[in-house]
Amino acid sequence: MRLLLPLLLASPLALAKTVDVSSPDGKITLTLSDEGAPHYHVSYAGKAVINPSKLGFYFAHAAPLSDDLTISHSERHSADTTWQQPWGEQRLIRDHHNELAVTFSDPEAAEQSYTVRVKVFNDGLGFRYELTGKERPDYRITDELTEFALAGQDNEALWIPARGWNRYEYVYNRTNTAEAAHVHTPFTVKMKNGIHLSIHEAALVDYAGMTLNQRRPGTFKADLTPWSDGIAVKTKNGFTTPWRTIQIADKATGLLNSHLILNLNEPNKLGDVSWVKPGKYVGIWWGMHINENTWGSGDKHGATTENTRKYMDFASEYGFDGVLVEGWNQGWDGDWFYNGDLFSFTESYDDFDIEAIAKYGDKRGVKLIGHHETSGNVSNYRQQMDAAFALYQRHGVSQIKTGYVADGGNIKRLDEQGIARYEWHDGQFMVNEYLHNIKLAAEYQLSINTHEPIKATGLRRTYPNWITREGARGQEFNAWGTPPNPPAHTPMLAYTRMLAGPMDFTPGIFDMGFNGLGADTNRPQTTLAKQLALYVVLYSPIQMAADLPRNYLAKPAAFQFIQDVPTDWEKSQAIAGEMGEYVVFARKERQRDNYSGKDWYLGAITD
Ligand code: NOJ
Ligand code: CA
C-alpha cells in the first residue's frame, strides 16, 4: 500500500479534467477536456456534432503548445444584451450567450499556456485562443492544430476549393463531405440526421485566414494561409486568434437567421458613422464586361465626362444615389491585369473631368462613386492611398469600390528592401492590408466596397464603413464566365458566402441575350424575376442596378421594383429553404429618411 501511493499521485490521467458550457436554451454544449491532450467536442440536442477535436499550435522558434497541457483554470460569464446596427439586415441584434474561459498549461512550465474562450449562443458557438500578456514572445506560428471532426457518416456539404488561383470565385460544389479535400469557409454541412452546421471564423484581424483541410476522413483541420516565406502568422507580444465559429441549426433556414458572426465582433470603433449611407447605384461597368466599352482609353472608353453625365441624369431621374465609374484613371491601357504598377489613383484620363462631374452630380443630387483597381499591386496602391482618398473626398465622393484582381498567391508587395514578394489574398499580410485601407478610408469619411477581398468575418460591426464586398462569383461571370453562374449558384450563395456578411453581387441584369439568344451555354442562366428576387435574397446595404440604362427603360414594370426595393432593413427572416436548393426571405424596410418603414418585401429563388 505504502509503495503504491506516490505512483498514483504522479499519474496525470487520474487528474484529467473536463469542463463544459451550454447555450442559453441548453441545446448546444461544448466540452473542453485535457484527457490525453487538449481537445473539445460539441453536441446539439444530445447528438454529437463535432467529435473530440484537437487544439494547439506549432511555432518556428518556440516549443509547441500541444499535447502536454492540462486544464489549470476556468471562468464563466453570461450575457443577454441587445445592440443596434447603424445599417443592416436587421436593426436590433440580441446577444444572448454563455461564456467559458479555460486555461491549458504545462504543469512543469506554467508560462507554456493558452486560454480558450468559448461563447455559446442558441444559434451556434465561437471559440478563440488567447496568448496575450506582457511576457509573451513574438511568436512565428507555423501551424494551428485546431480540428473540426464532423460526427456521423455521409454528411453533405456545400464548398469551394481553397488556395486556388481564382480566390473565392468558384462554382460551389455540393458533395459528400468525403470529397471536400481543402475548402474555404463558410463551409456548410447537412448531416444525415438533419442537423445543419456551418464552420467559419469571426473577427479576422492581424492573423491568417483559416481554410479547412480534410486530413482524415471527416476531420477538417485549420490550414492557415501562409506568408510568402511559409510562416503562417507573425505576432508581437503574443496574440489572440479570430473566433472559430460553428453555426448550428435543426433546419437550413436556421443558419440564415443566425447573427453569431456579428455578435462575436467588437462594437463600432468609428463613433458617429452617419456618413456611411446604404443605397442603390448604377455604373459605367457592365458595358465593359460585355465589351461594348473599354476601361482603357480610346474610341470605346466608358469613363468619359459625357457618358458619366448621362448616367447621372439616369440615376437622378430614377432615384439612385450614386454612379460608379470604372476606368477613369491612368493605367488601364494594355493588359491591365498584369500592369498594376502603372495605375495612378489621382490622374484621370483626358476625357474624364472629375471636377466637372462632381459639380454636375451635386446639381443632380447624385454622388460619383470612386474606383481603385490595384491588379494586386498593393505597394503601388499603398503609396498613393492618402492622396487618392483626399482627391475623392475633395470631390464629395463618399464610397469607393476597390479591386485586387490578381491570381491567388500573386498579390505583389515590395518588402523593406524593395524586393517583390508574392502573397495570398487571405494570408496575414493581406488581412492587415485590407483593414488598413478601411481604417484610412474612415479618416476621410469614405465607405469601401472591396472586390477580390478577404472573406467577410463580421468586421462591418467594428468598422461600419466596410460597407460591402465581393468574395464569391458575382454577376460579372454571367458576362464572360465559362461557365457562367449555374442556376444553383445564387441559392448556394445564400447558404455559404452570405453567412459571412453582405455581398456586392450586382443583381439586375435584364438583357439575357446580349451574346445572342442562341448562345445557350454562355449567357446568363437566370430569369427576370430571379434577378429582382436577388435584391431581397442577397443582402447588401448598397445594391447595384448592374445593367445598361437602355435595358431598364425597355422593361419599366420590372425596373419599378428595383426603384422601390430598400437596401436597409428593420427585420429580416429566412422563412423557407433547403441547403443550396431554394430560399425565401422576408425583409421589412427600415425607417430612415425617405423610407416609410412599413412594407415587407419577399424574395424567393430556386436552383
Ligand atoms: C473585378 C471586379 O469584380 C469587377 O467588378 C471590376 O469591374 C473589375 N475587377 C475591374 O476592376
Ligand atoms: Ca471579381
GROMACS .gro file of C-alpha atoms and ligand atoms in nm, residues 169 285 288-289 295 324 326 332 336 371-373 401-405 451-452 470 476 480 504 506, ligand 1:
model
   35
  169GLU     CA    1  -1.459   3.296  -5.723
  285TRP     CA    2  -1.946   4.890  -6.559
  288MET     CA    3  -1.701   4.694  -7.016
  289HIS     CA    4  -1.782   4.339  -6.910
  295TRP     CA    5  -1.166   5.052  -6.924
  324LEU     CA    6  -1.982   5.407  -6.013
  326GLU     CA    7  -1.451   5.239  -6.360
  332TRP     CA    8  -0.577   5.073  -6.784
  336TRP     CA    9  -0.436   4.595  -6.701
  371HIS     CA   10  -1.299   5.310  -5.810
  372HIS     CA   11  -0.949   5.184  -5.725
  373GLU     CA   12  -0.837   4.874  -5.914
  401LYS     CA   13  -1.509   5.027  -5.483
  402THR     CA   14  -1.163   4.872  -5.459
  403GLY     CA   15  -1.030   4.577  -5.659
  404TYR     CA   16  -0.748   4.326  -5.613
  405VAL     CA   17  -0.758   4.132  -5.940
  451HIS     CA   18  -1.371   4.334  -5.465
  452GLU     CA   19  -1.139   4.032  -5.461
  470GLU     CA   20  -1.748   4.070  -5.331
  476GLU     CA   21  -1.968   3.952  -6.382
  480TRP     CA   22  -1.774   3.632  -6.967
  504ASP     CA   23  -2.187   4.316  -5.377
  506THR     CA   24  -2.459   4.336  -5.850
  608NOJ     C1   25  -1.321   4.267  -6.086
  608NOJ     C2   26  -1.442   4.323  -6.019
  608NOJ     O1   27  -1.515   4.222  -5.953
  608NOJ     C3   28  -1.525   4.391  -6.126
  608NOJ     O2   29  -1.646   4.437  -6.070
  608NOJ     C4   30  -1.445   4.504  -6.186
  608NOJ     O3   31  -1.519   4.563  -6.290
  608NOJ     C5   32  -1.312   4.453  -6.241
  608NOJ     N1   33  -1.243   4.373  -6.144
  608NOJ     C6   34  -1.221   4.568  -6.282
  608NOJ     O4   35  -1.179   4.639  -6.170
   0.00000   0.00000   0.00000
